[in-house]
Amino acid sequence: MSQTSSSTQVITEELRQWIVEQATSGQPPDAVLQSMLASGWNEDVAIVALEETLRGFLSEHALKNGLPPPVVVPEPMSLDRVPLLDAGDRKVPVLASMLNPRIVVLGQLLSDDECDELIEQARARLHRSETVKLDNGGSEVNEARTSEGMFFERGQTPLCRRIEERIAELVSWPVVNGEGLQVLRYGPGAEYKPHYDYFDPAQPGTPSILKRGGQRVASLVIYLNTPERGGSTVFPDVRFEVAPIKGNAVFFSYDRPHPMTRSLHGGTPVLAGEKWVATKWLREGRFD
């Protein structure tokens, strides 16, 4: 990669080839970016070159290998890796970040009062949780999910609107591309066994589901209380575990509906007390 003056910087084929070489050798995107900045590249130009080149490379790789092509997904962090993220009405600290799979653990996304209020708004409407039935697009009780839950319509209450606007600002994704908040309660022994949140393209009911907003591309799980024991969120493919701490959240994205995203995740059994969470799923397009 040759140096270039900041006034005449052009994204050349030579630069794109160098970026691909770095990526295929195992260099993470932030390390590649830092190398470009050290060589004199303007940060804005470098970020555009990096993102466009890697997206094109991944699309070409997918086509050659018969895989679904990647899509643009929500992202709470820029490549400069700032420790405090702007969520509009507050700064949200980053507690942990993983690139592959894309996982970001967030602190203090909701206040204690907001957590308590959301629980009380949901409590009277709880029923046995269901999962999407992919053979016809409906829903059903599934033994893998032993919680109680309910859905809010998007923007149904002032609190819901405030949380949704905060999430949209945080991950740079339109409010209208989000499903309504789902609130779940897990009692002692309740769990959600490892699963994917995207809709399986091979299932016959998926096309009808995708008519509303397209695929899911990211998930945000917000912990509304702290259980006495158990109830963590686990990512088995990478042996990563997130503790359920009141007000904190875990974000993860998946750029295609395929296990290669390593977005397999689950909720471990609650061993003492109870666990309350709010889940926000984000779609490719407008969800109406």
Short mmCIF file of C-alpha atoms in Angstrom, two decimals:
data_model
loop_
_atom_site.label_atom_id
_atom_site.label_comp_id
_atom_site.label_asym_id
_atom_site.label_seq_id
_atom_site.Cartn_x
_atom_site.Cartn_y
_atom_site.Cartn_z
CA MET A 1 0.00 0.00 0.00
CA SER A 2 1.60 3.25 -1.10
CA GLN A 3 1.33 6.52 0.82
CA THR A 4 -0.74 9.30 -0.65
CA SER A 5 -1.28 12.97 0.12
CA SER A 6 -4.53 13.86 1.87
CA SER A 7 -5.52 16.26 -0.93
CA THR A 8 -5.35 13.72 -3.77
CA GLN A 9 -6.48 10.48 -2.20
CA VAL A 10 -8.10 8.05 -4.62
CA ILE A 11 -9.35 4.55 -3.78
CA THR A 12 -7.32 2.55 -6.30
CA GLU A 13 -7.44 -1.11 -7.30
CA GLU A 14 -4.02 -1.47 -5.68
CA LEU A 15 -5.47 -0.31 -2.36
CA ARG A 16 -8.47 -2.64 -2.64
CA GLN A 17 -6.17 -5.58 -3.36
CA TRP A 18 -4.04 -4.72 -0.34
CA ILE A 19 -7.12 -4.55 1.92
CA VAL A 20 -8.28 -7.98 0.71
CA GLU A 21 -4.80 -9.42 1.31
CA GLN A 22 -4.81 -8.08 4.87
CA ALA A 23 -8.29 -9.46 5.55
CA THR A 24 -7.52 -12.92 4.16
CA SER A 25 -4.34 -13.07 6.25
CA GLY A 26 -6.44 -12.67 9.39
CA GLN A 27 -6.03 -8.96 10.14
CA PRO A 28 -9.14 -7.48 11.84
CA PRO A 29 -10.72 -4.38 10.21
CA ASP A 30 -9.59 -1.97 12.93
CA ALA A 31 -5.96 -3.10 12.53
CA VAL A 32 -6.18 -2.57 8.76
CA LEU A 33 -7.65 0.88 9.33
CA GLN A 34 -4.85 1.85 11.70
CA SER A 35 -2.26 0.77 9.13
CA MET A 36 -3.95 2.96 6.51
CA LEU A 37 -4.03 5.96 8.86
CA ALA A 38 -0.35 5.44 9.70
CA SER A 39 0.42 5.52 5.96
CA GLY A 40 -1.21 8.91 5.57
CA TRP A 41 -4.74 8.07 4.50
CA ASN A 42 -7.54 10.41 5.50
CA GLU A 43 -9.77 8.63 8.03
CA ASP A 44 -13.05 9.17 6.13
CA VAL A 45 -11.53 7.94 2.86
CA ALA A 46 -9.93 4.96 4.61
CA ILE A 47 -13.20 3.88 6.25
CA VAL A 48 -15.11 4.07 2.95
CA ALA A 49 -12.40 2.10 1.15
CA LEU A 50 -12.31 -0.54 3.87
CA GLU A 51 -16.08 -1.01 4.14
CA GLU A 52 -16.73 -1.05 0.37
CA THR A 53 -13.84 -3.40 -0.36
CA LEU A 54 -14.68 -5.90 2.36
CA ARG A 55 -18.36 -5.89 1.42
CA GLY A 56 -17.50 -6.60 -2.20
CA PHE A 57 -15.03 -9.30 -1.23
CA LEU A 58 -17.56 -11.04 1.01
CA SER A 59 -20.25 -10.89 -1.69
CA GLU A 60 -17.89 -12.42 -4.25
CA HIS A 61 -16.84 -15.11 -1.79
CA ALA A 62 -20.49 -15.95 -1.06
CA LEU A 63 -21.34 -16.22 -4.77
CA LYS A 64 -18.41 -18.55 -5.45
CA ASN A 65 -19.31 -20.81 -2.53
CA GLY A 66 -23.09 -20.95 -2.92
CA LEU A 67 -23.71 -18.94 0.26
CA PRO A 68 -26.24 -16.16 0.89
CA PRO A 69 -24.69 -12.75 0.12
CA PRO A 70 -24.03 -10.44 3.10
CA VAL A 71 -26.22 -7.40 3.69
CA VAL A 72 -25.62 -4.15 5.55
CA VAL A 73 -26.50 -4.57 9.23
CA PRO A 74 -26.95 -2.25 12.23
CA GLU A 75 -23.69 -1.30 13.93
CA PRO A 76 -23.34 0.51 17.26
CA MET A 77 -19.61 1.16 16.96
CA SER A 78 -17.51 2.94 14.35
CA LEU A 79 -14.04 1.67 13.57
CA ASP A 80 -12.50 4.17 16.00
CA ARG A 81 -13.82 2.01 18.87
CA VAL A 82 -14.95 4.77 21.23
CA PRO A 83 -15.76 3.48 24.75
CA LEU A 84 -18.94 5.59 25.15
CA LEU A 85 -21.63 5.39 22.47
CA ASP A 86 -24.13 8.15 21.67
CA ALA A 87 -27.70 6.93 22.15
CA GLY A 88 -29.31 10.35 21.77
CA ASP A 89 -30.50 10.99 25.30
CA ARG A 90 -27.55 9.30 27.03
CA LYS A 91 -24.04 7.93 26.64
CA VAL A 92 -23.86 4.12 26.74
CA PRO A 93 -20.58 2.45 27.80
CA VAL A 94 -19.18 -0.48 25.82
CA LEU A 95 -18.35 -3.32 28.23
CA ALA A 96 -17.14 -5.85 25.65
CA SER A 97 -16.93 -6.15 21.88
CA MET A 98 -16.34 -9.11 19.57
CA LEU A 99 -15.94 -8.82 15.79
CA ASN A 100 -16.74 -12.38 14.65
CA PRO A 101 -19.46 -13.00 15.58
CA ARG A 102 -20.44 -9.35 15.98
CA ILE A 103 -21.34 -8.99 19.65
CA VAL A 104 -21.34 -5.79 21.72
CA VAL A 105 -22.13 -5.80 25.44
CA LEU A 106 -23.60 -2.48 26.55
CA GLY A 107 -23.88 -0.95 30.01
CA GLN A 108 -26.72 1.17 31.41
CA LEU A 109 -28.83 1.18 28.27
CA LEU A 110 -31.92 1.52 30.49
CA SER A 111 -32.18 3.11 33.92
CA ASP A 112 -33.45 1.12 36.89
CA ASP A 113 -36.71 3.08 36.80
CA GLU A 114 -37.19 2.35 33.08
CA CYS A 115 -36.60 -1.37 33.69
CA ASP A 116 -39.13 -1.43 36.53
CA GLU A 117 -41.71 0.51 34.52
CA LEU A 118 -41.40 -1.77 31.49
CA ILE A 119 -41.86 -4.85 33.67
CA GLU A 120 -45.02 -3.42 35.23
CA GLN A 121 -46.46 -2.46 31.83
CA ALA A 122 -45.90 -6.03 30.60
CA ARG A 123 -46.72 -8.09 33.69
CA ALA A 124 -50.51 -8.36 33.30
CA ARG A 125 -50.25 -9.40 29.63
CA LEU A 126 -47.81 -12.32 29.98
CA HIS A 127 -48.58 -15.72 28.46
CA ARG A 128 -46.54 -18.80 27.56
CA SER A 129 -43.90 -17.73 25.03
CA GLU A 130 -44.18 -18.97 21.46
CA THR A 131 -41.72 -19.22 18.58
CA VAL A 132 -42.26 -18.55 14.89
CA LYS A 133 -43.56 -21.61 13.06
CA LEU A 134 -41.50 -21.64 9.88
CA ASP A 135 -43.58 -24.14 7.94
CA ASN A 136 -46.46 -21.66 7.66
CA GLY A 137 -45.34 -18.36 9.20
CA GLY A 138 -47.51 -18.72 12.32
CA SER A 139 -46.39 -19.26 15.91
CA GLU A 140 -46.46 -22.14 18.39
CA VAL A 141 -45.41 -23.12 21.91
CA ASN A 142 -41.96 -24.71 21.74
CA GLU A 143 -40.43 -26.87 24.49
CA ALA A 144 -37.06 -25.17 23.85
CA ARG A 145 -38.51 -21.90 25.16
CA THR A 146 -39.91 -22.11 28.68
CA SER A 147 -40.62 -18.46 29.41
CA GLU A 148 -43.68 -16.21 29.59
CA GLY A 149 -43.85 -13.21 27.30
CA MET A 150 -45.77 -10.49 25.49
CA PHE A 151 -45.26 -8.08 22.60
CA PHE A 152 -45.71 -4.33 22.56
CA GLU A 153 -46.65 -2.68 19.30
CA ARG A 154 -43.90 -0.39 18.10
CA GLY A 155 -44.34 2.98 19.83
CA GLN A 156 -47.27 1.69 21.90
CA THR A 157 -46.33 3.62 25.05
CA PRO A 158 -44.16 6.69 25.70
CA LEU A 159 -41.60 4.42 27.35
CA CYS A 160 -41.52 2.09 24.35
CA ARG A 161 -41.02 5.05 22.01
CA ARG A 162 -38.18 6.41 24.12
CA ILE A 163 -36.39 3.06 24.19
CA GLU A 164 -36.92 2.49 20.47
CA GLU A 165 -35.55 5.93 19.58
CA ARG A 166 -32.54 5.31 21.83
CA ILE A 167 -31.82 1.98 20.14
CA ALA A 168 -32.22 3.47 16.66
CA GLU A 169 -29.71 6.21 17.48
CA LEU A 170 -27.32 3.75 19.08
CA VAL A 171 -27.11 1.32 16.14
CA SER A 172 -27.77 3.79 13.27
CA TRP A 173 -30.88 1.94 12.11
CA PRO A 174 -34.36 3.40 11.43
CA VAL A 175 -36.99 3.04 14.14
CA VAL A 176 -39.44 1.77 11.49
CA ASN A 177 -37.11 -1.17 10.72
CA GLY A 178 -37.64 -2.57 14.20
CA GLU A 179 -40.20 -5.02 15.52
CA GLY A 180 -42.05 -4.07 18.68
CA LEU A 181 -40.36 -4.79 22.00
CA GLN A 182 -40.94 -8.26 23.40
CA VAL A 183 -40.81 -8.66 27.19
CA LEU A 184 -40.07 -12.10 28.63
CA ARG A 185 -40.12 -13.49 32.15
CA TYR A 186 -38.10 -16.60 33.02
CA GLY A 187 -38.97 -18.28 36.33
CA PRO A 188 -36.79 -20.83 38.16
CA GLY A 189 -35.61 -23.50 35.71
CA ALA A 190 -36.85 -21.63 32.63
CA GLU A 191 -34.48 -21.30 29.68
CA TYR A 192 -34.25 -20.74 25.93
CA LYS A 193 -32.08 -23.36 24.27
CA PRO A 194 -29.54 -22.24 21.62
CA HIS A 195 -31.16 -20.99 18.41
CA TYR A 196 -30.79 -18.46 15.60
CA ASP A 197 -32.96 -15.34 15.35
CA TYR A 198 -32.98 -15.10 11.54
CA PHE A 199 -35.67 -16.87 9.54
CA ASP A 200 -34.46 -20.05 7.83
CA PRO A 201 -34.72 -19.54 4.02
CA ALA A 202 -35.23 -23.28 3.53
CA GLN A 203 -38.52 -23.31 5.45
CA PRO A 204 -41.77 -22.94 3.45
CA GLY A 205 -43.25 -20.30 5.75
CA THR A 206 -40.29 -17.92 5.51
CA PRO A 207 -41.34 -16.06 2.31
CA SER A 208 -44.60 -14.94 3.93
CA ILE A 209 -42.73 -13.75 7.05
CA LEU A 210 -40.25 -11.76 4.97
CA LYS A 211 -43.02 -9.72 3.33
CA ARG A 212 -43.01 -7.58 6.48
CA GLY A 213 -39.59 -5.95 6.63
CA GLY A 214 -37.40 -8.69 5.18
CA GLN A 215 -34.94 -10.69 7.24
CA ARG A 216 -33.96 -10.04 10.80
CA VAL A 217 -30.39 -8.69 10.78
CA ALA A 218 -29.71 -7.91 14.45
CA SER A 219 -30.95 -8.55 17.98
CA LEU A 220 -30.74 -6.58 21.20
CA VAL A 221 -31.46 -8.29 24.52
CA ILE A 222 -31.95 -5.88 27.44
CA TYR A 223 -31.83 -7.21 31.01
CA LEU A 224 -34.64 -5.72 33.10
CA ASN A 225 -33.50 -7.26 36.40
CA THR A 226 -30.57 -9.22 37.81
CA PRO A 227 -31.43 -12.84 38.65
CA GLU A 228 -30.05 -14.34 41.84
CA ARG A 229 -28.31 -17.11 39.87
CA GLY A 230 -28.23 -18.27 36.27
CA GLY A 231 -29.97 -16.77 33.27
CA SER A 232 -26.93 -15.68 31.28
CA THR A 233 -26.93 -15.29 27.49
CA VAL A 234 -24.51 -17.71 25.83
CA PHE A 235 -22.99 -17.94 22.34
CA PRO A 236 -21.93 -21.61 22.09
CA ASP A 237 -19.97 -21.30 18.83
CA VAL A 238 -17.47 -18.95 20.46
CA ARG A 239 -17.88 -19.96 24.13
CA PHE A 240 -18.91 -16.44 25.12
CA GLU A 241 -21.25 -15.70 28.01
CA VAL A 242 -22.98 -12.45 29.01
CA ALA A 243 -24.13 -11.93 32.59
CA PRO A 244 -27.73 -10.64 32.98
CA ILE A 245 -27.22 -7.35 34.82
CA LYS A 246 -30.17 -4.98 35.23
CA GLY A 247 -30.11 -2.16 32.65
CA ASN A 248 -27.33 -3.72 30.56
CA ALA A 249 -27.84 -5.24 27.11
CA VAL A 250 -26.16 -7.43 24.52
CA PHE A 251 -26.33 -6.56 20.81
CA PHE A 252 -25.46 -9.01 18.05
CA SER A 253 -25.89 -8.87 14.29
CA TYR A 254 -25.93 -11.45 11.49
CA ASP A 255 -25.34 -10.29 7.93
CA ARG A 256 -26.97 -13.32 6.30
CA PRO A 257 -29.33 -16.12 7.35
CA HIS A 258 -26.62 -18.77 7.71
CA PRO A 259 -24.79 -20.54 10.57
CA MET A 260 -21.53 -19.03 9.28
CA THR A 261 -22.55 -15.86 11.18
CA ARG A 262 -21.93 -17.83 14.39
CA SER A 263 -24.92 -16.04 15.92
CA LEU A 264 -26.21 -19.17 17.66
CA HIS A 265 -27.27 -18.09 21.15
CA GLY A 266 -29.43 -19.11 24.07
CA GLY A 267 -30.57 -18.24 27.57
CA THR A 268 -29.27 -20.55 30.28
CA PRO A 269 -31.67 -21.84 32.97
CA VAL A 270 -32.55 -19.50 35.82
CA LEU A 271 -31.23 -21.24 38.94
CA ALA A 272 -32.65 -18.88 41.56
CA GLY A 273 -35.06 -15.96 41.40
CA GLU A 274 -36.44 -14.81 38.05
CA LYS A 275 -35.16 -13.10 34.91
CA TRP A 276 -36.89 -10.37 32.93
CA VAL A 277 -35.63 -9.27 29.51
CA ALA A 278 -36.79 -7.05 26.68
CA THR A 279 -35.82 -8.16 23.18
CA LYS A 280 -35.65 -5.93 20.12
CA TRP A 281 -35.30 -7.50 16.67
CA LEU A 282 -34.20 -5.32 13.75
CA ARG A 283 -35.20 -6.04 10.15
CA GLU A 284 -33.60 -5.24 6.78
CA GLY A 285 -36.43 -2.92 5.81
CA ARG A 286 -39.52 -1.19 7.12
CA PHE A 287 -41.57 -3.46 9.42
CA ASP A 288 -45.30 -2.64 9.20
#
